[in-house]
Coordinates of C-alpha atoms in Angstrom, one line a residue:
X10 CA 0.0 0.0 0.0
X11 CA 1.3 3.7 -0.7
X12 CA 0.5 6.7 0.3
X13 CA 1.2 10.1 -0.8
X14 CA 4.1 11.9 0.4
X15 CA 2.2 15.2 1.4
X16 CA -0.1 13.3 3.3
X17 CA 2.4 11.7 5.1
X18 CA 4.1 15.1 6.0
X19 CA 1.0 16.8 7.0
X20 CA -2.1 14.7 7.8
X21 CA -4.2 17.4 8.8
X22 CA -4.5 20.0 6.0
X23 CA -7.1 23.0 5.6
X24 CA -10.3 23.3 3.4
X25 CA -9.1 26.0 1.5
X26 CA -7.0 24.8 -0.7
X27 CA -7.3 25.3 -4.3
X28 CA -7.4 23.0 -7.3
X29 CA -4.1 23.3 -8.3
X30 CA -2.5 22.4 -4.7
X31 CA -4.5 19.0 -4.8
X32 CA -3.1 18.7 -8.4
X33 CA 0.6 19.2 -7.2
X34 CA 0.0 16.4 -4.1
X35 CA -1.5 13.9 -6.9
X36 CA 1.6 14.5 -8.5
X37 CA 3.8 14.0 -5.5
X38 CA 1.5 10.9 -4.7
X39 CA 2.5 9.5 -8.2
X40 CA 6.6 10.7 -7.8
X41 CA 7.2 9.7 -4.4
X42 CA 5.5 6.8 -3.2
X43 CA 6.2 5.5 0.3
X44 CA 5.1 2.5 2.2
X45 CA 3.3 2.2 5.4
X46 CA 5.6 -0.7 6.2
X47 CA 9.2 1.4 5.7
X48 CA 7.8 4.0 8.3
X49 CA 6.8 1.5 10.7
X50 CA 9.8 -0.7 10.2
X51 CA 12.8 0.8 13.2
X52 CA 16.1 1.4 11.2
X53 CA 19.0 -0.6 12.7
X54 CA 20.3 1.9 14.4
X55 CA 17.7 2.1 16.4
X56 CA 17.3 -2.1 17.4
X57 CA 20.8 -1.5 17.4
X58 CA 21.9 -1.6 21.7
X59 CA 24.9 -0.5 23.1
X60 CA 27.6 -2.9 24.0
X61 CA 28.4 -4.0 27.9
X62 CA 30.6 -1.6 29.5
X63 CA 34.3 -3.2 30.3
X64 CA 35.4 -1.0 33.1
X65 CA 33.6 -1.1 36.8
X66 CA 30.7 0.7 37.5
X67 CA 32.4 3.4 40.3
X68 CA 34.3 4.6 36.9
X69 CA 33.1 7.7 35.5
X70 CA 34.2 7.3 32.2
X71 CA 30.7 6.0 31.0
X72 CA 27.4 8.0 31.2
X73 CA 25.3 5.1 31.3
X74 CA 27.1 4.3 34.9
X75 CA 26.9 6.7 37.1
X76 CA 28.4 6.4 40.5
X77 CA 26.1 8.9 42.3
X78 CA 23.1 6.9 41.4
X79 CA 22.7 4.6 44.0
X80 CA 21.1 1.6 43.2
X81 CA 19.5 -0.5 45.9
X82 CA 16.0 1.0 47.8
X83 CA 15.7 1.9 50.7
X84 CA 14.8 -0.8 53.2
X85 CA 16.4 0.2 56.7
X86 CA 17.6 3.1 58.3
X87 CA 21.4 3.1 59.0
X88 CA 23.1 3.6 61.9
X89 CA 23.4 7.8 62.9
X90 CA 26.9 9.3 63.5
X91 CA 30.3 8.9 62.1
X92 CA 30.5 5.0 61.6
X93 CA 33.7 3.2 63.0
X94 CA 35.7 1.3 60.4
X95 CA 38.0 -1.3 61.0
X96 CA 41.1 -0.9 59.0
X97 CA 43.8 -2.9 60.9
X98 CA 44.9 -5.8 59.5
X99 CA 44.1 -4.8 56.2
X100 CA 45.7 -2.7 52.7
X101 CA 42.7 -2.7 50.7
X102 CA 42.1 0.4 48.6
X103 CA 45.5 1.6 49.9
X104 CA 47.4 1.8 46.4
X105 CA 46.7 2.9 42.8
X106 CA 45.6 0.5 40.6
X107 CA 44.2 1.4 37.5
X108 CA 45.5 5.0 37.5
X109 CA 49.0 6.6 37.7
X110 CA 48.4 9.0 40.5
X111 CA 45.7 9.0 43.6
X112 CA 44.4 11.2 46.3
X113 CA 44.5 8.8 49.8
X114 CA 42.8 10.0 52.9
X115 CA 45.6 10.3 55.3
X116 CA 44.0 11.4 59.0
X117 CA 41.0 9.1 60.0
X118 CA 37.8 7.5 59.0
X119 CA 35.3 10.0 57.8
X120 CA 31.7 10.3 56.5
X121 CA 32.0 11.7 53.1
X122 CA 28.5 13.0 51.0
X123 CA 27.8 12.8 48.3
X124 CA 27.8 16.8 47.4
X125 CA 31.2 16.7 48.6
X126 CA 32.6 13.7 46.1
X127 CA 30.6 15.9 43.3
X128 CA 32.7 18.9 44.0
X129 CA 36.0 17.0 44.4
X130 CA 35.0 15.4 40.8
X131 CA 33.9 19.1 39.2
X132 CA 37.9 20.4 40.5
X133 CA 39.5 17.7 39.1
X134 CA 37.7 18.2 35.4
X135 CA 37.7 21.7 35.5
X136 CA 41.5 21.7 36.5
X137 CA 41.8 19.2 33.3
X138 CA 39.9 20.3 30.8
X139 CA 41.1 20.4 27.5
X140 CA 43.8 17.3 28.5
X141 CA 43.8 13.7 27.7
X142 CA 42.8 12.0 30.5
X143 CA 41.0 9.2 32.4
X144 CA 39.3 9.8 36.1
X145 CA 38.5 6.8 38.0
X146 CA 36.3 7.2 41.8
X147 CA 37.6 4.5 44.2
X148 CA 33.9 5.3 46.4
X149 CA 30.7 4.9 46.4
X150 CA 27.8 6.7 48.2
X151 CA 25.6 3.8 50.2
X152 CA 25.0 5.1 53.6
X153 CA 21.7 6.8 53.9
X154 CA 21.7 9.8 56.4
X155 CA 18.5 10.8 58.2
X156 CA 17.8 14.2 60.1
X157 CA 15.4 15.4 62.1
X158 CA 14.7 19.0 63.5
X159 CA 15.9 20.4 66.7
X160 CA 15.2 20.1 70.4
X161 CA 12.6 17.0 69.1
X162 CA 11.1 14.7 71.3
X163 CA 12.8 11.1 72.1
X164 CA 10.7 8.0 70.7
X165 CA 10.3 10.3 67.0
X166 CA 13.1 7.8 64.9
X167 CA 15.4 9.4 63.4
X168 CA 13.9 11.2 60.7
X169 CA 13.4 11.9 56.7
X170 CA 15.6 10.7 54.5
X171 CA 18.6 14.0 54.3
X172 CA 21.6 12.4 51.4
X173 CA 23.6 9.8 50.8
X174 CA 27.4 9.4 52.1
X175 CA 30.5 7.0 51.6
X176 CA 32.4 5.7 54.6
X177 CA 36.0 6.4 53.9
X178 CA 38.5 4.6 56.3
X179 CA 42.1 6.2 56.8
X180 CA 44.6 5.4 53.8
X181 CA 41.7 4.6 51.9
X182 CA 41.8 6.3 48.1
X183 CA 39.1 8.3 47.0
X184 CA 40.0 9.3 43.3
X185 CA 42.6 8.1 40.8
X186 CA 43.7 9.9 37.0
X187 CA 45.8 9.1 34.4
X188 CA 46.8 11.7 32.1
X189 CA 49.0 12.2 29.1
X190 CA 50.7 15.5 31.0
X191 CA 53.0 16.8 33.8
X192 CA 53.4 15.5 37.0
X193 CA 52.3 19.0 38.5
X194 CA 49.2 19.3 36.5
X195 CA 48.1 16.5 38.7
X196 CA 49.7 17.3 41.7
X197 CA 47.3 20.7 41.4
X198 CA 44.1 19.4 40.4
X199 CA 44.3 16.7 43.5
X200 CA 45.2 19.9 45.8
X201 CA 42.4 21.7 44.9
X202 CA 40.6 18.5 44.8
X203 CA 41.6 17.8 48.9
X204 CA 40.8 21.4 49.8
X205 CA 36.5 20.6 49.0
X206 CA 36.8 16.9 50.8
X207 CA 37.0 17.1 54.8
X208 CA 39.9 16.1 55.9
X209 CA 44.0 15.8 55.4
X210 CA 44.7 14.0 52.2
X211 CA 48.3 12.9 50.4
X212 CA 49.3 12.4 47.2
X213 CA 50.2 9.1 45.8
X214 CA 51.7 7.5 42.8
X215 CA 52.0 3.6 40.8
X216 CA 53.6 1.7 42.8
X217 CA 54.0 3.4 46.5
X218 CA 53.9 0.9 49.1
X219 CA 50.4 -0.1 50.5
X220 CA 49.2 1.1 54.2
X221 CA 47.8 -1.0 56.8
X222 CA 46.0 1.3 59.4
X223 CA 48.5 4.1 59.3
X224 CA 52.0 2.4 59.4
X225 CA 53.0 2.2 55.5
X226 CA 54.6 -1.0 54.6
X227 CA 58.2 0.1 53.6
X228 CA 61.1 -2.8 53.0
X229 CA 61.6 -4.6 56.0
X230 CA 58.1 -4.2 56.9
X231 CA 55.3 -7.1 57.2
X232 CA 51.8 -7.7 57.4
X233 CA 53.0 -10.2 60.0
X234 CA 54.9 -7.7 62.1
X235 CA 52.2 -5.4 62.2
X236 CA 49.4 -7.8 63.2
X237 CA 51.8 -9.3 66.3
X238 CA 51.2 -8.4 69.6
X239 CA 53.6 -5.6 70.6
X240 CA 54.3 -6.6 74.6
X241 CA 55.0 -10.0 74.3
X242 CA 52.5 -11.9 76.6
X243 CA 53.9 -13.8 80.0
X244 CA 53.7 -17.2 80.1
X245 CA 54.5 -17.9 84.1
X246 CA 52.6 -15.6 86.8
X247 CA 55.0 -13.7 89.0
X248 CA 55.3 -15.1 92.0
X249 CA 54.7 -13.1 95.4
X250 CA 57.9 -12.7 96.8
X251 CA 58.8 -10.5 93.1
X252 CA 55.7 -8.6 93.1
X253 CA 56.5 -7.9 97.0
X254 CA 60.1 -6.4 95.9
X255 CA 58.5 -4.4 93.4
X256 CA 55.8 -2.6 96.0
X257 CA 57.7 -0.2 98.7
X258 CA 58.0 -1.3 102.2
X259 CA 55.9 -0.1 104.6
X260 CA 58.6 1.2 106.7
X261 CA 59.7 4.0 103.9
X262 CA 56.4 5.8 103.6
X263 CA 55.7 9.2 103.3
X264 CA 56.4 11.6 106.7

């Protein structure tokens, strides 16, 4: 079936057109004829679907992944306050790995939202634009932070849903970039990068040594060593005649 191309480019047309206008469509009709099935027919571009990101989805390299977007609902409340994180023991998230340079927390564990990763991620592009390079986000906002109003009442919860956060432990990285340019390029978008994060940051290169807790594991230094007691435990009780010795005698108290 075929219809006329004027019909197809304006369905609706007026009353007051003259004999020589339907003339020119029939025309058209004859000249241009077009099927029903092409136009309803997608082109294959359209069927055609994007292929499966390779890289992680904290990257921000692709626009269909977005970090910020945080993907699971809602179904508790979590806890209020700056959470503790255990970081002993560990060196996970402690070196650069798909970069060449980082930014590494360097102080304590902290709360970080998710305005304040935006920011840190705006300084970095802004301070690169116009270079080649690649910005990867080591966190991920999914701690949920409720408020509630002033001097309320106890027994009210703990309020409406405020914005989401990332717990950061100490020597924990939060961004890393690799870029076809100067060292000091870097060093100056991760400065001004550290300076709208809270807290004291250091920056880090391919192949520093990792950090457990705070100690950084430099030659001669283990995972082992670090994890071992550091007073070496007694085995024997002291008997009661040495801790006697070690108390003072009655006889040389104070006047």
């Amino acid at each position: 079936m075929t219809v006329p191309w004027r019909a197809i480019a304006s369905p609706f047309r007026p009353s007051s057109w003259t004999s020589s206008c339907l003339a020119q469509s029939q025309w058209r009709a004859r000249t241009l004829p077009v099927t029903l099935g092409a136009l309803a027919t997608p082109s294959k571009r359209q069927t055609q679907q994007l292929p499966a990101s390779p890289h992680r989805t904290f990257t921000s390299t692709s626009s269909l992944y977005n970090w910020q977007n945080v993907k699971r609902k809602l179904r508790f409340k979590d806890p209020r306050g700056r959470p503790r994180v255990a970081t002993g023991g560990s060196t996970r998230g402690s070196t650069v790995i798909w970069g060449d340079y980082g930014l590494r927390m360097k102080d304590h564990g902290r709360r970080i939202s998710q305005a304040q990763l935006r920011n840190g991620e705006e300084v970095i592009r802004r301070r690169m634009r116009g270079l080649s390079y690649k910005l990867y986000l080591r966190v991920s906002c999914g701690v949920a932070v409720f408020t509630k109003g002033n001097e309320s009442r106890m027994g009210t919860g703990k309020g409406k849903f405020d914005y989401w956060c990332a717990r950061v432990p100490v020597s924990r990285l939060v961004f890393e970039i690799s870029a076809d340019c100067h060292e000091q390029v870097i060093r100056d978008a991760m400065r001004l990068a550290a300076n709208k994060l809270p807290g004291l940051y250091e920056f880090v290169k391919k192949g520093d040594p990792p950090v457990m807790g705070i100690t950084k594991m430099t030659t001669g230094v283990t995972a082992a060593d670090l994890m071992r007691p550091r007073k070496t435990p007694s085995v024997d009780k002291p008997s009661l005649d040495h801790t006697a010795k070690r108390l003072p005698s009655a006889s040389t108290g104070a006047p």
